[in-house]
PDB file of C-alpha atoms and ligand atoms in Angstrom:
ATOM      1  CA  UNK A   1      56.732  10.284-142.554  1.00 58.00           C
ATOM      2  CA  UNK A   2      53.751  12.546-143.197  1.00 79.00           C
ATOM      3  CA  UNK A   3      54.470  16.209-142.584  1.00 91.00           C
ATOM      4  CA  UNK A   4      52.990  17.619-139.370  1.00 96.00           C
ATOM      5  CA  UNK A   5      53.085  21.077-137.810  1.00 98.00           C
ATOM      6  CA  UNK A   6      52.203  22.419-134.387  1.00 98.00           C
ATOM      7  CA  UNK A   7      50.410  25.775-133.814  1.00 98.00           C
ATOM      8  CA  UNK A   8      49.536  26.867-130.270  1.00 98.00           C
ATOM      9  CA  UNK A   9      48.067  23.720-128.633  1.00 96.00           C
ATOM     10  CA  UNK A  10      47.128  21.795-131.806  1.00 98.00           C
ATOM     11  CA  UNK A  11      48.713  19.525-134.385  1.00 98.00           C
ATOM     12  CA  UNK A  12      47.938  19.716-138.107  1.00 98.00           C
ATOM     13  CA  UNK A  13      48.848  17.360-140.931  1.00 98.00           C
ATOM     14  CA  UNK A  14      49.532  17.985-144.601  1.00 98.00           C
ATOM     15  CA  UNK A  15      46.290  18.240-146.584  1.00 98.00           C
ATOM     16  CA  UNK A  16      46.681  20.143-149.893  1.00 98.00           C
ATOM     17  CA  UNK A  17      50.181  20.679-151.305  1.00 98.00           C
ATOM     18  CA  UNK A  18      51.024  24.109-152.697  1.00 98.00           C
ATOM     19  CA  UNK A  19      51.324  22.801-156.265  1.00 98.00           C
ATOM     20  CA  UNK A  20      47.683  21.618-156.199  1.00 98.00           C
ATOM     21  CA  UNK A  21      46.507  24.967-154.815  1.00 98.00           C
ATOM     22  CA  UNK A  22      48.374  26.844-157.546  1.00 98.00           C
ATOM     23  CA  UNK A  23      46.885  24.620-160.237  1.00 98.00           C
ATOM     24  CA  UNK A  24      43.361  25.338-158.942  1.00 99.00           C
ATOM     25  CA  UNK A  25      44.165  29.074-158.927  1.00 99.00           C
ATOM     26  CA  UNK A  26      45.392  28.874-162.535  1.00 99.00           C
ATOM     27  CA  UNK A  27      41.975  27.508-163.541  1.00 99.00           C
ATOM     28  CA  UNK A  28      40.031  30.222-161.682  1.00 99.00           C
ATOM     29  CA  UNK A  29      42.254  32.971-163.115  1.00 99.00           C
ATOM     30  CA  UNK A  30      41.646  31.677-166.637  1.00 99.00           C
ATOM     31  CA  UNK A  31      37.871  31.912-166.048  1.00 98.00           C
ATOM     32  CA  UNK A  32      38.189  35.422-164.601  1.00 99.00           C
ATOM     33  CA  UNK A  33      40.306  36.596-167.534  1.00 99.00           C
ATOM     34  CA  UNK A  34      37.547  35.422-169.865  1.00 98.00           C
ATOM     35  CA  UNK A  35      34.570  36.675-167.838  1.00 98.00           C
ATOM     36  CA  UNK A  36      36.039  40.123-167.127  1.00 98.00           C
ATOM     37  CA  UNK A  37      37.773  40.677-170.464  1.00 98.00           C
ATOM     38  CA  UNK A  38      35.507  43.720-171.008  1.00 98.00           C
ATOM     39  CA  UNK A  39      36.871  45.539-167.913  1.00 98.00           C
ATOM     40  CA  UNK A  40      38.348  48.921-168.903  1.00 98.00           C
ATOM     41  CA  UNK A  41      40.698  51.534-167.405  1.00 98.00           C
ATOM     42  CA  UNK A  42      37.698  53.902-167.187  1.00 98.00           C
ATOM     43  CA  UNK A  43      35.468  51.331-165.480  1.00 98.00           C
ATOM     44  CA  UNK A  44      37.759  48.768-163.860  1.00 98.00           C
ATOM     45  CA  UNK A  45      36.590  45.791-161.827  1.00 98.00           C
ATOM     46  CA  UNK A  46      37.052  46.256-158.071  1.00 98.00           C
ATOM     47  CA  UNK A  47      38.835  43.290-156.550  1.00 98.00           C
ATOM     48  CA  UNK A  48      37.788  43.306-152.905  1.00 98.00           C
ATOM     49  CA  UNK A  49      40.206  41.321-150.764  1.00 98.00           C
ATOM     50  CA  UNK A  50      38.776  40.177-147.420  1.00 98.00           C
ATOM     51  CA  UNK A  51      41.521  40.604-144.838  1.00 97.00           C
ATOM     52  CA  UNK A  52      43.454  38.839-143.521  1.00 97.00           C
ATOM     53  CA  UNK A  53      42.815  35.324-144.780  1.00 97.00           C
ATOM     54  CA  UNK A  54      42.468  36.110-148.488  1.00 98.00           C
ATOM     55  CA  UNK A  55      45.730  38.058-148.800  1.00 98.00           C
ATOM     56  CA  UNK A  56      47.723  35.240-150.351  1.00 98.00           C
ATOM     57  CA  UNK A  57      44.918  34.081-152.632  1.00 98.00           C
ATOM     58  CA  UNK A  58      44.338  37.663-153.820  1.00 98.00           C
ATOM     59  CA  UNK A  59      48.075  38.073-154.491  1.00 98.00           C
ATOM     60  CA  UNK A  60      48.201  34.844-156.504  1.00 98.00           C
ATOM     61  CA  UNK A  61      45.154  35.953-158.516  1.00 98.00           C
ATOM     62  CA  UNK A  62      46.682  39.396-159.121  1.00 98.00           C
ATOM     63  CA  UNK A  63      49.777  37.767-160.637  1.00 98.00           C
ATOM     64  CA  UNK A  64      47.538  35.993-163.154  1.00 98.00           C
ATOM     65  CA  UNK A  65      44.828  38.580-163.930  1.00 98.00           C
ATOM     66  CA  UNK A  66      45.190  40.461-167.211  1.00 98.00           C
ATOM     67  CA  UNK A  67      42.222  42.872-167.110  1.00 98.00           C
ATOM     68  CA  UNK A  68      42.228  46.383-165.540  1.00 98.00           C
ATOM     69  CA  UNK A  69      41.333  46.275-161.860  1.00 98.00           C
ATOM     70  CA  UNK A  70      41.406  48.309-158.672  1.00 98.00           C
ATOM     71  CA  UNK A  71      42.479  46.555-155.472  1.00 98.00           C
ATOM     72  CA  UNK A  72      40.495  47.276-152.290  1.00 98.00           C
ATOM     73  CA  UNK A  73      40.158  45.521-148.961  1.00 98.00           C
ATOM     74  CA  UNK A  74      37.768  45.108-146.067  1.00 98.00           C
ATOM     75  CA  UNK A  75      37.802  43.018-142.921  1.00 97.00           C
ATOM     76  CA  UNK A  76      34.961  41.062-141.351  1.00 95.00           C
ATOM     77  CA  UNK A  77      35.438  38.472-138.647  1.00 91.00           C
ATOM     78  CA  UNK A  78      33.353  35.650-137.235  1.00 88.00           C
ATOM     79  CA  UNK A  79      35.800  32.937-136.201  1.00 84.00           C
ATOM     80  CA  UNK A  80      37.176  32.354-132.733  1.00 85.00           C
ATOM     81  CA  UNK A  81      39.782  29.580-132.514  1.00 88.00           C
ATOM     82  CA  UNK A  82      38.586  26.656-134.627  1.00 88.00           C
ATOM     83  CA  UNK A  83      34.863  27.478-134.883  1.00 90.00           C
ATOM     84  CA  UNK A  84      32.415  30.114-136.095  1.00 89.00           C
ATOM     85  CA  UNK A  85      30.789  32.398-133.504  1.00 90.00           C
ATOM     86  CA  UNK A  86      27.861  33.047-135.852  1.00 88.00           C
ATOM     87  CA  UNK A  87      28.261  36.801-135.285  1.00 91.00           C
ATOM     88  CA  UNK A  88      29.936  38.767-138.073  1.00 92.00           C
ATOM     89  CA  UNK A  89      31.881  41.830-136.910  1.00 93.00           C
ATOM     90  CA  UNK A  90      32.991  44.567-139.312  1.00 94.00           C
ATOM     91  CA  UNK A  91      36.582  45.427-138.413  1.00 95.00           C
ATOM     92  CA  UNK A  92      37.525  47.395-141.540  1.00 96.00           C
ATOM     93  CA  UNK A  93      34.473  48.736-143.404  1.00 96.00           C
ATOM     94  CA  UNK A  94      33.977  48.653-147.168  1.00 97.00           C
ATOM     95  CA  UNK A  95      35.870  51.282-149.166  1.00 97.00           C
ATOM     96  CA  UNK A  96      34.003  54.351-150.426  1.00 96.00           C
ATOM     97  CA  UNK A  97      32.870  55.035-153.997  1.00 95.00           C
ATOM     98  CA  UNK A  98      31.680  51.536-154.849  1.00 98.00           C
ATOM     99  CA  UNK A  99      28.428  52.801-156.356  1.00 98.00           C
ATOM    100  CA  UNK A 100      27.904  51.485-159.887  1.00 98.00           C
ATOM    101  CA  UNK A 101      31.066  49.354-159.767  1.00 98.00           C
ATOM    102  CA  UNK A 102      31.523  45.698-160.594  1.00 98.00           C
ATOM    103  CA  UNK A 103      32.952  44.048-157.485  1.00 98.00           C
ATOM    104  CA  UNK A 104      34.728  40.718-157.219  1.00 98.00           C
ATOM    105  CA  UNK A 105      34.927  39.548-153.600  1.00 98.00           C
ATOM    106  CA  UNK A 106      38.043  37.485-152.956  1.00 98.00           C
ATOM    107  CA  UNK A 107      37.596  35.206-149.930  1.00 98.00           C
ATOM    108  CA  UNK A 108      39.852  32.556-148.419  1.00 98.00           C
ATOM    109  CA  UNK A 109      37.086  30.168-147.398  1.00 98.00           C
ATOM    110  CA  UNK A 110      33.310  29.975-147.228  1.00 98.00           C
ATOM    111  CA  UNK A 111      32.091  27.880-144.307  1.00 96.00           C
ATOM    112  CA  UNK A 112      28.653  28.757-142.793  1.00 95.00           C
ATOM    113  CA  UNK A 113      28.409  31.615-145.290  1.00 96.00           C
ATOM    114  CA  UNK A 114      27.568  34.159-142.579  1.00 95.00           C
ATOM    115  CA  UNK A 115      30.468  36.362-143.663  1.00 96.00           C
ATOM    116  CA  UNK A 116      29.641  36.311-147.363  1.00 97.00           C
ATOM    117  CA  UNK A 117      25.937  37.035-146.703  1.00 97.00           C
ATOM    118  CA  UNK A 118      26.862  40.033-144.505  1.00 96.00           C
ATOM    119  CA  UNK A 119      29.299  41.298-147.126  1.00 97.00           C
ATOM    120  CA  UNK A 120      26.768  40.931-149.956  1.00 97.00           C
ATOM    121  CA  UNK A 121      24.207  42.899-147.895  1.00 97.00           C
ATOM    122  CA  UNK A 122      26.747  45.676-147.340  1.00 97.00           C
ATOM    123  CA  UNK A 123      27.615  45.772-151.060  1.00 98.00           C
ATOM    124  CA  UNK A 124      23.931  45.988-151.977  1.00 97.00           C
ATOM    125  CA  UNK A 125      23.584  48.981-149.636  1.00 97.00           C
ATOM    126  CA  UNK A 126      26.485  50.592-151.548  1.00 98.00           C
ATOM    127  CA  UNK A 127      24.502  50.184-154.810  1.00 98.00           C
ATOM    128  CA  UNK A 128      27.185  48.272-156.674  1.00 98.00           C
ATOM    129  CA  UNK A 129      26.347  47.256-160.245  1.00 98.00           C
ATOM    130  CA  UNK A 130      27.423  43.645-159.830  1.00 98.00           C
ATOM    131  CA  UNK A 131      28.982  41.598-157.036  1.00 98.00           C
ATOM    132  CA  UNK A 132      30.443  38.134-157.429  1.00 98.00           C
ATOM    133  CA  UNK A 133      32.160  35.789-155.021  1.00 98.00           C
ATOM    134  CA  UNK A 134      35.562  34.269-155.715  1.00 99.00           C
ATOM    135  CA  UNK A 135      36.617  31.933-152.909  1.00 98.00           C
ATOM    136  CA  UNK A 136      39.672  29.708-152.691  1.00 99.00           C
ATOM    137  CA  UNK A 137      37.893  27.100-150.575  1.00 98.00           C
ATOM    138  CA  UNK A 138      34.344  25.980-149.860  1.00 98.00           C
ATOM    139  CA  UNK A 139      33.105  23.672-147.095  1.00 98.00           C
ATOM    140  CA  UNK A 140      30.274  22.408-149.248  1.00 97.00           C
ATOM    141  CA  UNK A 141      28.496  20.301-146.596  1.00 98.00           C
ATOM    142  CA  UNK A 142      28.225  23.313-144.286  1.00 97.00           C
ATOM    143  CA  UNK A 143      27.190  26.042-146.734  1.00 98.00           C
ATOM    144  CA  UNK A 144      23.381  26.405-146.895  1.00 97.00           C
ATOM    145  CA  UNK A 145      22.960  30.058-147.882  1.00 98.00           C
ATOM    146  CA  UNK A 146      21.434  31.393-151.105  1.00 97.00           C
ATOM    147  CA  UNK A 147      24.320  33.648-152.161  1.00 98.00           C
ATOM    148  CA  UNK A 148      25.730  32.260-155.398  1.00 98.00           C
ATOM    149  CA  UNK A 149      29.411  31.329-155.171  1.00 98.00           C
ATOM    150  CA  UNK A 150      30.581  32.221-158.651  1.00 98.00           C
ATOM    151  CA  UNK A 151      34.185  31.032-158.486  1.00 99.00           C
ATOM    152  CA  UNK A 152      35.261  28.230-156.150  1.00 98.00           C
ATOM    153  CA  UNK A 153      38.824  27.002-156.575  1.00 98.00           C
ATOM    154  CA  UNK A 154      38.539  23.939-154.302  1.00 98.00           C
ATOM    155  CA  UNK A 155      35.899  22.169-152.218  1.00 98.00           C
ATOM    156  CA  UNK A 156      36.902  20.603-148.913  1.00 98.00           C
ATOM    157  CA  UNK A 157      35.118  18.535-146.239  1.00 98.00           C
ATOM    158  CA  UNK A 158      33.985  20.108-142.951  1.00 98.00           C
ATOM    159  CA  UNK A 159      37.410  20.170-141.294  1.00 98.00           C
ATOM    160  CA  UNK A 160      39.444  22.976-139.774  1.00 98.00           C
ATOM    161  CA  UNK A 161      42.407  23.941-141.934  1.00 98.00           C
ATOM    162  CA  UNK A 162      45.325  26.381-141.841  1.00 98.00           C
ATOM    163  CA  UNK A 163      47.953  27.679-144.239  1.00 98.00           C
ATOM    164  CA  UNK A 164      47.975  29.671-147.491  1.00 98.00           C
ATOM    165  CA  UNK A 165      46.593  32.703-145.637  1.00 98.00           C
ATOM    166  CA  UNK A 166      44.297  30.830-143.248  1.00 98.00           C
ATOM    167  CA  UNK A 167      45.030  30.927-139.532  1.00 97.00           C
ATOM    168  CA  UNK A 168      44.465  29.235-136.229  1.00 97.00           C
ATOM    169  CA  UNK A 169      44.318  32.142-133.746  1.00 95.00           C
ATOM    170  CA  UNK A 170      46.498  34.199-136.108  1.00 96.00           C
ATOM    171  CA  UNK A 171      49.217  31.586-136.599  1.00 98.00           C
ATOM    172  CA  UNK A 172      49.815  29.511-139.729  1.00 98.00           C
ATOM    173  CA  UNK A 173      49.022  32.103-142.413  1.00 98.00           C
ATOM    174  CA  UNK A 174      52.563  31.925-143.798  1.00 98.00           C
ATOM    175  CA  UNK A 175      52.548  28.185-144.462  1.00 98.00           C
ATOM    176  CA  UNK A 176      52.689  27.436-148.203  1.00 98.00           C
ATOM    177  CA  UNK A 177      50.613  24.254-148.134  1.00 98.00           C
ATOM    178  CA  UNK A 178      47.212  23.712-146.513  1.00 98.00           C
ATOM    179  CA  UNK A 179      47.213  21.622-143.318  1.00 98.00           C
ATOM    180  CA  UNK A 180      44.228  20.002-141.588  1.00 98.00           C
ATOM    181  CA  UNK A 181      43.597  19.718-137.855  1.00 98.00           C
ATOM    182  CA  UNK A 182      44.678  16.293-136.660  1.00 96.00           C
ATOM    183  CA  UNK A 183      41.818  15.018-134.486  1.00 86.00           C
TER     184      UNK A 183
HETATM  185  P1  IMP B   1      31.784  31.747-142.496  1.00 67.45           P
HETATM  186  O1  IMP B   1      31.259  33.117-142.177  1.00 67.45           O
HETATM  187  O2  IMP B   1      31.313  30.728-141.509  1.00 67.45           O
HETATM  188  O3  IMP B   1      31.510  31.326-143.927  1.00 67.45           O
HETATM  189  O4  IMP B   1      33.337  31.769-142.244  1.00 67.45           O
HETATM  190  C1  IMP B   1      34.180  32.422-143.073  1.00 67.45           C
HETATM  191  C2  IMP B   1      35.448  32.860-142.370  1.00 67.45           C
HETATM  192  O5  IMP B   1      35.775  32.059-141.238  1.00 67.45           O
HETATM  193  C3  IMP B   1      36.582  32.695-143.343  1.00 67.45           C
HETATM  194  O6  IMP B   1      36.769  33.867-144.096  1.00 67.45           O
HETATM  195  C4  IMP B   1      37.740  32.385-142.427  1.00 67.45           C
HETATM  196  O7  IMP B   1      38.334  33.579-141.992  1.00 67.45           O
HETATM  197  C5  IMP B   1      37.137  31.669-141.258  1.00 67.45           C
HETATM  198  N1  IMP B   1      37.235  30.188-141.419  1.00 67.45           N
HETATM  199  C6  IMP B   1      36.255  29.326-141.781  1.00 67.45           C
HETATM  200  N2  IMP B   1      36.708  28.057-141.815  1.00 67.45           N
HETATM  201  C7  IMP B   1      38.024  28.115-141.494  1.00 67.45           C
HETATM  202  C8  IMP B   1      39.058  27.109-141.373  1.00 67.45           C
HETATM  203  O8  IMP B   1      38.875  25.902-141.576  1.00 67.45           O
HETATM  204  N3  IMP B   1      40.292  27.576-141.017  1.00 67.45           N
HETATM  205  C9  IMP B   1      40.559  28.903-140.791  1.00 67.45           C
HETATM  206  N4  IMP B   1      39.623  29.853-140.888  1.00 67.45           N
HETATM  207  C10 IMP B   1      38.353  29.470-141.229  1.00 67.45           C
HETATM  208 MG1   MG B   2      38.325  35.259-143.928  1.00 67.45          MG
END
């Protein structure tokens, strides 16, 4: 029998097993280790984890990254239940002293792209030297924005998913595999 879970009022079925997620992360980490090999203790890359969804992805990347980095976090939110509200709220603002830094945004998922566009605008206002996007997942059919997505571990169809950090009304973040809403 296919594995199913229940969160609040909805049922989800197994979609991406943990082993496949980890393999995709291995590949991204290898690219990062090459692309940021020139990061130094004096001028380390800032890894900016977007709370809360990207916590697990950021942790898995940290275990694999070999270059000097500083870990920071911020929190933007736009989702209510299983859909985007279109309005991006800043819940925890960007850290200070980003001016002149190279920033790597670590996101759980890019959907409409509203969040990543808002975050890029904020980083520009902080006069960072370089900002790149590193997202675990991308809903490719939905994303129509111009912001370049530099590192995408996996592309998925336009479905609502949970697990590996992603939530449905705050539940499901601690599930190791990714599950999809059973409609
Ligand atoms: P965007 O602004 O529409 O690109 O949405 C990005 C944010 O919405 C992500 O960082 C997630 O927090 C949330 N999100 C988008 N799609 C999903 C999903 O399928 N499951 C859980 N959260 C999602
Ligand atoms: Mg998020």
